[in-house]
mmCIF file of C-alpha atoms in Angstrom:
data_model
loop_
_atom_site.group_PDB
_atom_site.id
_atom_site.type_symbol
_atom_site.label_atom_id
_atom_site.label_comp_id
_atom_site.label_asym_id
_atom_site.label_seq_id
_atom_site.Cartn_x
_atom_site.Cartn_y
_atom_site.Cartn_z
ATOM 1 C CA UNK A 1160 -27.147 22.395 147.065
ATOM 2 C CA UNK A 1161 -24.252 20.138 147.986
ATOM 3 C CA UNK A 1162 -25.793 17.693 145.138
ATOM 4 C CA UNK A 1163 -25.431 20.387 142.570
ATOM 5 C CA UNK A 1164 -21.568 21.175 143.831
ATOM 6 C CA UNK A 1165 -20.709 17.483 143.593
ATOM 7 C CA UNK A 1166 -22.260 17.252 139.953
ATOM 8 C CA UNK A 1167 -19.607 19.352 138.549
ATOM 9 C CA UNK A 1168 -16.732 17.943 140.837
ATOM 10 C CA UNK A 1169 -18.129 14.230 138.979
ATOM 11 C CA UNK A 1170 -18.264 15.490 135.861
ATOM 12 C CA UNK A 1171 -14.619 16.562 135.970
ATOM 13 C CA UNK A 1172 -13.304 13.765 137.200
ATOM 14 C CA UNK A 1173 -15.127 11.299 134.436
ATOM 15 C CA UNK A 1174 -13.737 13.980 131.947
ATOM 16 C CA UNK A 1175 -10.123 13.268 133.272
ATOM 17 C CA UNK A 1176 -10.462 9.643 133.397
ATOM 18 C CA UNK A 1177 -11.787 9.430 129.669
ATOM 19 C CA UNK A 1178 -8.441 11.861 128.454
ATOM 20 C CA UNK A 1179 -6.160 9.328 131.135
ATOM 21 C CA UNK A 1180 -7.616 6.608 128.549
ATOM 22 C CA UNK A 1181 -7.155 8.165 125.465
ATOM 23 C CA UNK A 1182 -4.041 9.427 126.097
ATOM 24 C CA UNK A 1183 -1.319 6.940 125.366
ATOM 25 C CA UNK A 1184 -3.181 7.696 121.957
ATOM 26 C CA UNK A 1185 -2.985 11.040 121.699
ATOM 27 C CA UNK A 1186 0.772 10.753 122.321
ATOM 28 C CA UNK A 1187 1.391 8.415 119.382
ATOM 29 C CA UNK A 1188 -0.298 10.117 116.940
ATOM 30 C CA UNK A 1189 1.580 13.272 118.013
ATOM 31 C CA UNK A 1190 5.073 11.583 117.651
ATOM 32 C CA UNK A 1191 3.864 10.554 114.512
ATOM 33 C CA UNK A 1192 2.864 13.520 113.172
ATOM 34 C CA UNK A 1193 6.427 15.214 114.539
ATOM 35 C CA UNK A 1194 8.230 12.252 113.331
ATOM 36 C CA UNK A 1195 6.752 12.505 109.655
ATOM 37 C CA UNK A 1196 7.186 16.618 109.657
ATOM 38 C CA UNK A 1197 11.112 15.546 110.156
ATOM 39 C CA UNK A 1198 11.513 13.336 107.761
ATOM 40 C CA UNK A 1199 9.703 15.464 105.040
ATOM 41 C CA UNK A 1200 12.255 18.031 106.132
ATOM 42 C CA UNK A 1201 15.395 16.110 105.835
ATOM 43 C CA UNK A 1202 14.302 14.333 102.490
ATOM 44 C CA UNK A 1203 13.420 17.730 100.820
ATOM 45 C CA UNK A 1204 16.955 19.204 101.855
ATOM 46 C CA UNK A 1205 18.387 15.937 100.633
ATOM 47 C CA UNK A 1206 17.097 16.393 96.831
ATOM 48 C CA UNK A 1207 18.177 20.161 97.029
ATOM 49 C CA UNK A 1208 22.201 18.654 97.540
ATOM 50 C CA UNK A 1209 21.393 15.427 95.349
ATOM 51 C CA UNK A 1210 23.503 16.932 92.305
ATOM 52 C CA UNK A 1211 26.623 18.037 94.671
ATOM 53 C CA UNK A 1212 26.091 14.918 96.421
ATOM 54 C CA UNK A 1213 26.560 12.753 93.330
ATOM 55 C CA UNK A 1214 29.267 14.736 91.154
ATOM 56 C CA UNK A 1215 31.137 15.103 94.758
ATOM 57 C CA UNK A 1216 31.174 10.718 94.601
ATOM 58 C CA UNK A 1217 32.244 10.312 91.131
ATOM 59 C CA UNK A 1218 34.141 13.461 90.389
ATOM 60 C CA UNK A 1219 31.996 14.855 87.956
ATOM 61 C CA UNK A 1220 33.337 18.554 86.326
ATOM 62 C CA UNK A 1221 30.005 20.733 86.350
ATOM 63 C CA UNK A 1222 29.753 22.807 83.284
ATOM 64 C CA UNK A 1223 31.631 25.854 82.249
ATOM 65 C CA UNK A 1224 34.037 24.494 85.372
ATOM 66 C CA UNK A 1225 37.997 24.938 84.772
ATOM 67 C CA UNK A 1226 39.895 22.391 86.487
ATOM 68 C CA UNK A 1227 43.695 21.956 86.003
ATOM 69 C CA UNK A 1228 43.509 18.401 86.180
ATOM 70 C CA UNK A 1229 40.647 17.811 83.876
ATOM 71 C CA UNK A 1230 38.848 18.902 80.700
ATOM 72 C CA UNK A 1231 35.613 18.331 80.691
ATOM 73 C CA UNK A 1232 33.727 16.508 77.209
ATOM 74 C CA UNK A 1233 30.928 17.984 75.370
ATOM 75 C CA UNK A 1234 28.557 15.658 76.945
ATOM 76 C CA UNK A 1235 27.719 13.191 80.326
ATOM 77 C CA UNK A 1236 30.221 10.586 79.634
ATOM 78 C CA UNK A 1237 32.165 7.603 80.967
ATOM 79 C CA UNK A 1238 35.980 6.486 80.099
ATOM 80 C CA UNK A 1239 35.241 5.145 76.460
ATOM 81 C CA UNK A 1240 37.562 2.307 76.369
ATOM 82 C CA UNK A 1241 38.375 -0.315 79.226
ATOM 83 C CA UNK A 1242 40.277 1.114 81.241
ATOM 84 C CA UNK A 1243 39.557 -0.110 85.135
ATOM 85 C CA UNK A 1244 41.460 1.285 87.517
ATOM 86 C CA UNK A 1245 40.689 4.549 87.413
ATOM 87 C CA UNK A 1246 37.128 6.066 86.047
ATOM 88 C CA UNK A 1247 36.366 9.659 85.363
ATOM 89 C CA UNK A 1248 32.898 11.115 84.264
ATOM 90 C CA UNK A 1249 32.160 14.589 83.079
ATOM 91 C CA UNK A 1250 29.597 16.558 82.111
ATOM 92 C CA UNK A 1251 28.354 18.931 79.372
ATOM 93 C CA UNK A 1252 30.053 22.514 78.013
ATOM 94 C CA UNK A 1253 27.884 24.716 77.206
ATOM 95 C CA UNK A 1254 29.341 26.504 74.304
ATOM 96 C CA UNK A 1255 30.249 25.109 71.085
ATOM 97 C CA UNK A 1256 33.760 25.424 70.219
ATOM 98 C CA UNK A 1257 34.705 27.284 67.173
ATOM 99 C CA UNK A 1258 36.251 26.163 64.461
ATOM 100 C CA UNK A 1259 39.328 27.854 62.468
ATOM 101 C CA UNK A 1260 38.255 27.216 59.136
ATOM 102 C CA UNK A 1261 35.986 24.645 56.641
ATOM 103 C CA UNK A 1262 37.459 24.360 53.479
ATOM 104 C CA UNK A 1263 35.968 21.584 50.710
ATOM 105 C CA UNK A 1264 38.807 19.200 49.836
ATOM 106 C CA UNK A 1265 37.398 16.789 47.058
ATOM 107 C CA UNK A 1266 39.556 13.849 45.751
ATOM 108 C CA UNK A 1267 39.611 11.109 43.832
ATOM 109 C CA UNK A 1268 38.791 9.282 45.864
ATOM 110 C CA UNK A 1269 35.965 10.814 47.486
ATOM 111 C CA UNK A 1270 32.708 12.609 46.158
ATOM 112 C CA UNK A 1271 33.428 15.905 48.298
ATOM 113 C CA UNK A 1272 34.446 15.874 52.318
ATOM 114 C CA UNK A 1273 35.302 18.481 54.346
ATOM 115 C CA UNK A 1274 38.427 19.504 56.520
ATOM 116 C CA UNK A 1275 38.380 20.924 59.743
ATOM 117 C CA UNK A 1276 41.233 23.076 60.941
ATOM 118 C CA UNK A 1277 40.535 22.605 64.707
ATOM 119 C CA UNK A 1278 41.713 25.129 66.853
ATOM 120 C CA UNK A 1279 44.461 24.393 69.419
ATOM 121 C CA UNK A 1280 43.600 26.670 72.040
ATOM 122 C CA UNK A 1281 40.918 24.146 73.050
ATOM 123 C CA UNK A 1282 40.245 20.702 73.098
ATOM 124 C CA UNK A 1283 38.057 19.698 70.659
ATOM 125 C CA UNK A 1284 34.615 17.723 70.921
ATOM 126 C CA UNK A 1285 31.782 18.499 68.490
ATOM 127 C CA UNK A 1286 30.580 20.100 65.286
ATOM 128 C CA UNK A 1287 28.451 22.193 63.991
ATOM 129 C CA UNK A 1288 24.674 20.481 63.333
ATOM 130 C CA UNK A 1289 25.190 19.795 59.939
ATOM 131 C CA UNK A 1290 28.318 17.905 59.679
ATOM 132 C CA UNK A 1291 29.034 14.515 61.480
ATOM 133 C CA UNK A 1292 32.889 12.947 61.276
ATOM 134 C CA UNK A 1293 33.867 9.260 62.113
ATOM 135 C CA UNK A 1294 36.958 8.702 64.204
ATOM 136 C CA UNK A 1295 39.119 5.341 64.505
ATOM 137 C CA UNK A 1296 41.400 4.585 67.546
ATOM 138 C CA UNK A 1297 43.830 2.044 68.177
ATOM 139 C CA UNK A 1298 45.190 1.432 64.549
ATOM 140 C CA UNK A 1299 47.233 0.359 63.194
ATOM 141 C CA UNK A 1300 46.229 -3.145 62.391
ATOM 142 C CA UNK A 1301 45.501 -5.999 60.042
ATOM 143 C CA UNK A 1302 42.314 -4.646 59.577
ATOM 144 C CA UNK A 1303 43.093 -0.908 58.823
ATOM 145 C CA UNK A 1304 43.333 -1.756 55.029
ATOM 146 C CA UNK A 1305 39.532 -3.199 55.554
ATOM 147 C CA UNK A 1306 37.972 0.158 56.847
ATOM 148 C CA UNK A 1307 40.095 2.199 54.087
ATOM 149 C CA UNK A 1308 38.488 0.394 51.549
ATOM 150 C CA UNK A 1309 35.050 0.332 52.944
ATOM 151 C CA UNK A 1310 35.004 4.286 53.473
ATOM 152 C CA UNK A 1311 36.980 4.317 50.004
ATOM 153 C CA UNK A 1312 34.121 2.748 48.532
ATOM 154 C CA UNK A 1313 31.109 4.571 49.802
ATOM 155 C CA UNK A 1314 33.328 7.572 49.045
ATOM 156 C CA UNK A 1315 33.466 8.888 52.586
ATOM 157 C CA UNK A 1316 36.819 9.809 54.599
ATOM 158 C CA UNK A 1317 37.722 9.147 58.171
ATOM 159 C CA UNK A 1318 39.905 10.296 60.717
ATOM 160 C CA UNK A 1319 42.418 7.181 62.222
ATOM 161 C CA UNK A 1320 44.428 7.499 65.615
ATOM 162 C CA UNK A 1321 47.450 5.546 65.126
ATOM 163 C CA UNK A 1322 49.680 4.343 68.779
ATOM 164 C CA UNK A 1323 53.089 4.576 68.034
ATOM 165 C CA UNK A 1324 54.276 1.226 68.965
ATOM 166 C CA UNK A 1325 51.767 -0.494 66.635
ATOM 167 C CA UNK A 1326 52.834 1.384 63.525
ATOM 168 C CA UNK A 1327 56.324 -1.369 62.914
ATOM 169 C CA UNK A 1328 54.233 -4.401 61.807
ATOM 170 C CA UNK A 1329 51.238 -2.390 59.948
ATOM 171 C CA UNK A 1330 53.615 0.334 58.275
ATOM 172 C CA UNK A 1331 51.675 -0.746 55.108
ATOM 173 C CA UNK A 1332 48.189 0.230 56.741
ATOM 174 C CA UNK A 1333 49.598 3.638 57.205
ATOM 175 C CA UNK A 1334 50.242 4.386 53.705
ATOM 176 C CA UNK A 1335 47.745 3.246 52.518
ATOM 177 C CA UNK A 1336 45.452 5.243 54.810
ATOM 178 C CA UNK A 1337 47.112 8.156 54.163
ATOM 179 C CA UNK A 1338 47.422 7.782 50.679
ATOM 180 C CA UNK A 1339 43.636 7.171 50.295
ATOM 181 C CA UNK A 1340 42.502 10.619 51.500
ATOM 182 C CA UNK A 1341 42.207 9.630 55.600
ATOM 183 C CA UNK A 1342 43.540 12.342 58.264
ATOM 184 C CA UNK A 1343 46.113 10.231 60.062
ATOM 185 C CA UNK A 1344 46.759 11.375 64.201
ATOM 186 C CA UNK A 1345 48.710 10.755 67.052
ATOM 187 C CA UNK A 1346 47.232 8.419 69.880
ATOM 188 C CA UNK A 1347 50.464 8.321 72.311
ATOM 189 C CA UNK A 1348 52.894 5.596 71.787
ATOM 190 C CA UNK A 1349 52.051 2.721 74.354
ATOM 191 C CA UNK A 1350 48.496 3.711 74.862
ATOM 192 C CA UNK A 1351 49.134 4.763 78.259
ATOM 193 C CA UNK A 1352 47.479 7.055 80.812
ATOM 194 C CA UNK A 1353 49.220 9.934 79.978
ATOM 195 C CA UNK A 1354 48.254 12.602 82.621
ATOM 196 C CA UNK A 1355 49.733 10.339 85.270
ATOM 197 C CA UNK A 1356 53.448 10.931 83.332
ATOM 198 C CA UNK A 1357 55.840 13.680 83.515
ATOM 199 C CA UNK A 1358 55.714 16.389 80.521
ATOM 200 C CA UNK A 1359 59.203 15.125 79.848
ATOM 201 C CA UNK A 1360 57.648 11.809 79.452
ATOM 202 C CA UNK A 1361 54.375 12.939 77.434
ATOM 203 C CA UNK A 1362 55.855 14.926 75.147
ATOM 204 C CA UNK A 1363 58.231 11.732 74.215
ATOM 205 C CA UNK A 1364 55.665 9.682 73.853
ATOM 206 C CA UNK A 1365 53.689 12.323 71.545
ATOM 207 C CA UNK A 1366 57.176 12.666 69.645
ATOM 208 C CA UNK A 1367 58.205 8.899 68.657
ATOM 209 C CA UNK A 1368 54.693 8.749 67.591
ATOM 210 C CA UNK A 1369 55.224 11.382 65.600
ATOM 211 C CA UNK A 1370 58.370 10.707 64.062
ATOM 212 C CA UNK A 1371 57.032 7.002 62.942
ATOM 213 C CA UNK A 1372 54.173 8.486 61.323
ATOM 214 C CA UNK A 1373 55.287 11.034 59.515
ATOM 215 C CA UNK A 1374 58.295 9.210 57.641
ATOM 216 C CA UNK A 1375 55.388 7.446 56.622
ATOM 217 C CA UNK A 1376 53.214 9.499 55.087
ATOM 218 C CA UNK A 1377 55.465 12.344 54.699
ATOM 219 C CA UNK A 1378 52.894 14.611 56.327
ATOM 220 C CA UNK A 1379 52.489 16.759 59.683
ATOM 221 C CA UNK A 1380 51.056 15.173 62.122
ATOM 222 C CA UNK A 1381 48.508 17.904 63.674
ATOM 223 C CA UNK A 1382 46.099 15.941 65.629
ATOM 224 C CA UNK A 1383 46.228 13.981 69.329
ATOM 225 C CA UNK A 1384 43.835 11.489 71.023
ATOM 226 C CA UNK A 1385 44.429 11.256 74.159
ATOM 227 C CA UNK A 1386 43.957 7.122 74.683
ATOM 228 C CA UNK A 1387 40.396 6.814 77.159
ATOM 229 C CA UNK A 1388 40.306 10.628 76.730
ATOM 230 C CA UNK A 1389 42.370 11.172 79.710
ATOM 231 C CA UNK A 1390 43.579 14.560 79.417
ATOM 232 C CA UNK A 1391 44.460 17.834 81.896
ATOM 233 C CA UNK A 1392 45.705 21.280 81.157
ATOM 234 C CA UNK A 1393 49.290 20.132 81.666
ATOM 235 C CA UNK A 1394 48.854 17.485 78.960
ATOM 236 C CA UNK A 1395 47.174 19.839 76.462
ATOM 237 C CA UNK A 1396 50.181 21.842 77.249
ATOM 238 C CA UNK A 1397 52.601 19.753 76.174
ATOM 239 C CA UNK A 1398 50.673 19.456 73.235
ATOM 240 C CA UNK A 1399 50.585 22.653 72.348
ATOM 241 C CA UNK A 1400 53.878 22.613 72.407
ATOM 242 C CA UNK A 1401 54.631 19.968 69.513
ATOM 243 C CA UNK A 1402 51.788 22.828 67.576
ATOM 244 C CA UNK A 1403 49.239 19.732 67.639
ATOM 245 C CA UNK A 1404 45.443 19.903 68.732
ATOM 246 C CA UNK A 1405 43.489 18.038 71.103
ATOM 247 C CA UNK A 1406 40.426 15.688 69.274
ATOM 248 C CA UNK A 1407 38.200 13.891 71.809
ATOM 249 C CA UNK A 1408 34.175 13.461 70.650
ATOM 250 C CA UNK A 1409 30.832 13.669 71.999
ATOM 251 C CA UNK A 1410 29.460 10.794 70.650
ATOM 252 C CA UNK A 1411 30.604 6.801 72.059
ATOM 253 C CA UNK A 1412 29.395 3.442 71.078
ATOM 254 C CA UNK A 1413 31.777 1.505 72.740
ATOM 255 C CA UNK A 1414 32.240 -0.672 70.296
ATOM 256 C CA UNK A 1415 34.872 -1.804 71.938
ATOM 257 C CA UNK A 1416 33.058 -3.548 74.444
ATOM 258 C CA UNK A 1417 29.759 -4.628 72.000
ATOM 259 C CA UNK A 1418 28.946 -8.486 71.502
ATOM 260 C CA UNK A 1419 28.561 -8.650 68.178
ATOM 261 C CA UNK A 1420 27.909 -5.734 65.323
ATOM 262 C CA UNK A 1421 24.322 -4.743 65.609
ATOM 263 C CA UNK A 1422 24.964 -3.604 69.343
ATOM 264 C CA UNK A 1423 27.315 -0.552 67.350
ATOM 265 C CA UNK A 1424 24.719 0.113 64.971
ATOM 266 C CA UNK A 1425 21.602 0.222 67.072
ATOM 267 C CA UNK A 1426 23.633 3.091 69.369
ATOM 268 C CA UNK A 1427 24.007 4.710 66.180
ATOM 269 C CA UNK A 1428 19.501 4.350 65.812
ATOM 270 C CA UNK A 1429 19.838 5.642 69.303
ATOM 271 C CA UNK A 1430 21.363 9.036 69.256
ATOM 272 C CA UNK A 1431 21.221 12.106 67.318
ATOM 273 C CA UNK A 1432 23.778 11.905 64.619
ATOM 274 C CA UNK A 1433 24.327 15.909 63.670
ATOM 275 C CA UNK A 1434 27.368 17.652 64.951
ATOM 276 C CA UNK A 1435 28.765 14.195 65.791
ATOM 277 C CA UNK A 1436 32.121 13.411 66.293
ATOM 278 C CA UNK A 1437 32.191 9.262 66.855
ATOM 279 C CA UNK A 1438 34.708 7.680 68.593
ATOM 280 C CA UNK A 1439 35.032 3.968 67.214
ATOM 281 C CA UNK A 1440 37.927 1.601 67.179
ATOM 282 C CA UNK A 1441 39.360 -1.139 64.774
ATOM 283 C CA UNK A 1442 38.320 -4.388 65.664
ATOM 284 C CA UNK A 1443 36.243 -6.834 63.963
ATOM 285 C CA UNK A 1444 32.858 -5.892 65.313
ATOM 286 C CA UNK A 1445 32.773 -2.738 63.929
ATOM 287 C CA UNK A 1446 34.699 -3.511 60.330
ATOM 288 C CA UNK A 1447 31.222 -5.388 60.058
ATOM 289 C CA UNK A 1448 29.075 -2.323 61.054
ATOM 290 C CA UNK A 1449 30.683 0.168 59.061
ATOM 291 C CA UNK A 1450 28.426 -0.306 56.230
ATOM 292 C CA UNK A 1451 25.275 -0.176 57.937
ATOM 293 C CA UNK A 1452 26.482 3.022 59.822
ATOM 294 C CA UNK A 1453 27.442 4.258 56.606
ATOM 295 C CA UNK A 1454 24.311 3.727 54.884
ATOM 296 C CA UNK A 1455 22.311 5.413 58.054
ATOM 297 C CA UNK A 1456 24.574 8.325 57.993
ATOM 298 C CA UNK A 1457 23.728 9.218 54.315
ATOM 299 C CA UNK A 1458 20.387 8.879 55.064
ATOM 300 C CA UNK A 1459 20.711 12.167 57.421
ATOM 301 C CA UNK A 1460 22.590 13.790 54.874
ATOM 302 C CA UNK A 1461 25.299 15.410 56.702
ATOM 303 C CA UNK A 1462 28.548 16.475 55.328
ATOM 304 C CA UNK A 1463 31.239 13.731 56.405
ATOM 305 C CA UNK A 1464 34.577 15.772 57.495
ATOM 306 C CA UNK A 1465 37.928 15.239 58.571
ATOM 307 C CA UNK A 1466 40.456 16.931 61.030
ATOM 308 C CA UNK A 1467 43.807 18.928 60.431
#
């Protein structure tokens, strides 16, 4: 009988030795299992805030978002010219904006373009899918005369951003822009970042620029580009004010910053060209592309316009 009570008593105590030795085991592989359950949870709750985590590090405007120091571009962008101390990136709109009017404007010295009476209620960034435009900042220069001719020739027109200060030693490029059928605009006066100056001091920038230009050409100057599309309500604003519109784009090379000419053209490979609005700039790179972005342009056959 007493053998029979101890056999239990044995069996119980070989039971606890075996879980004494397994334990330390048992313990890890709990922790483990714990530990991985909290990691799964943090990482999943991470990629839920991912997108406010990222737009709250670079400042990116979400769409349809109204911000009084921003507007935001048609599309996921960077600054488009090389400007390093301060960087902005924005993100898509959602609806297209309309246009005022399309009117056919033939010439001699074009086939048949098309202007675009932008409306100055809103900044301006795209087209409709069937029309592409090509935009030139910076000008005047010594090499102005060079894209005229090579737009002139393949009977397309272009729309040129002239900064004030640069217009005295290329008034010649001017006229003869203008005179050749191109839609001639504002693009400040020292190429500054205008948001950062006082409405007194935008709209006097906006006004010599002006001024210069049209004794030129002898025409109203409608249009502004901001210079590395810096612009916020206040700016837009002032240019309402002077009754001029607001033409950014939704499409950017940066040719300004390409190595040699076939960098520009494969972007323009790259990207869909309908309802584009191009932002390029006159240096020597891109004089050298032109025709080969020409000749791939025509080859979509979209209507080339300019703005008013």
């Amino acid at each position: 009988m007493e053998d029979r009570v101890a056999e239990p008593a044995q069996q119980r105590t070989q039971l606890l030795r075996q879980l004494s030795a397994h334990m330390p085991k048992i313990l890890i592989l709990s922790l483990v299992t714990i530990g991985f359950l909290i990691v799964l949870s943090i990482t999943s709750k991470g990629n839920d805030d991912s997108a406010n985590t990222f737009s709250g590090s670079v400042g990116v405007a979400m769409a349809g978002e109204k911000d009084d120091d921003f507007e935001a571009p048609m599309v996921l962008t960077a600054i488009s010219e090389p400007y390093k101390t301060e960087t902005s990136v924005t993100a898509a709109r959602t609806n297209p904006i309309v246009l005022s009017y399309v009117s056919d404007q033939p010439d001699s010295n074009h086939e048949s373009f098309e202007v675009i009476d932008i409306d100055k209620e809103e900044s301006f960034f795209g087209l409709p899918k069937e029309y592409v435009a090509l935009t030139f900042d910076d000008g005047p220069s010594t090499l102005t005369k060079q894209f005229v001719d090579i737009l002139t020739e393949q009977k397309v027109a272009a729309t040129f951003l002239f900064v004030g200060q640069k217009v005295g030693p290329n008034q010649d490029a001017v006229i003869y822009a203008s005179e050749h059928g191109m839609a001639i605009g504002n693009h400040s006066w020292d190429h500054s970042l205008l948001p950062k100056d006082t409405p007194q001091d935008q709209s006097e920038s906006l006004s010599k620029t002006n001024s210069v230009l049209e004794s030129l050409t002898h025409k109203t100057v409608t249009l502004f580009r901001p210079p590395y599309g810096a612009v916020n309500n206040k700016l837009v604003s002032e240019v309402k004010k002077l009754n001029m519109k607001t033409l950014l784009w939704n499409r950017d090379p940066e040719d300004w910053n390409a190595k040699k000419p076939e960098d520009i053209i494969r972007y323009f490979h790259q990207v869909e060209a309908a309802g584009g609005v191009y932002v390029l700039h006159e240096n020597k790179n891109t004089l050298e592309a032109l025709p080969a972005i020409l000749k791939h342009l025509k080859e979509k056959n979209l209507k080339f316009v300019i703005f008013k």
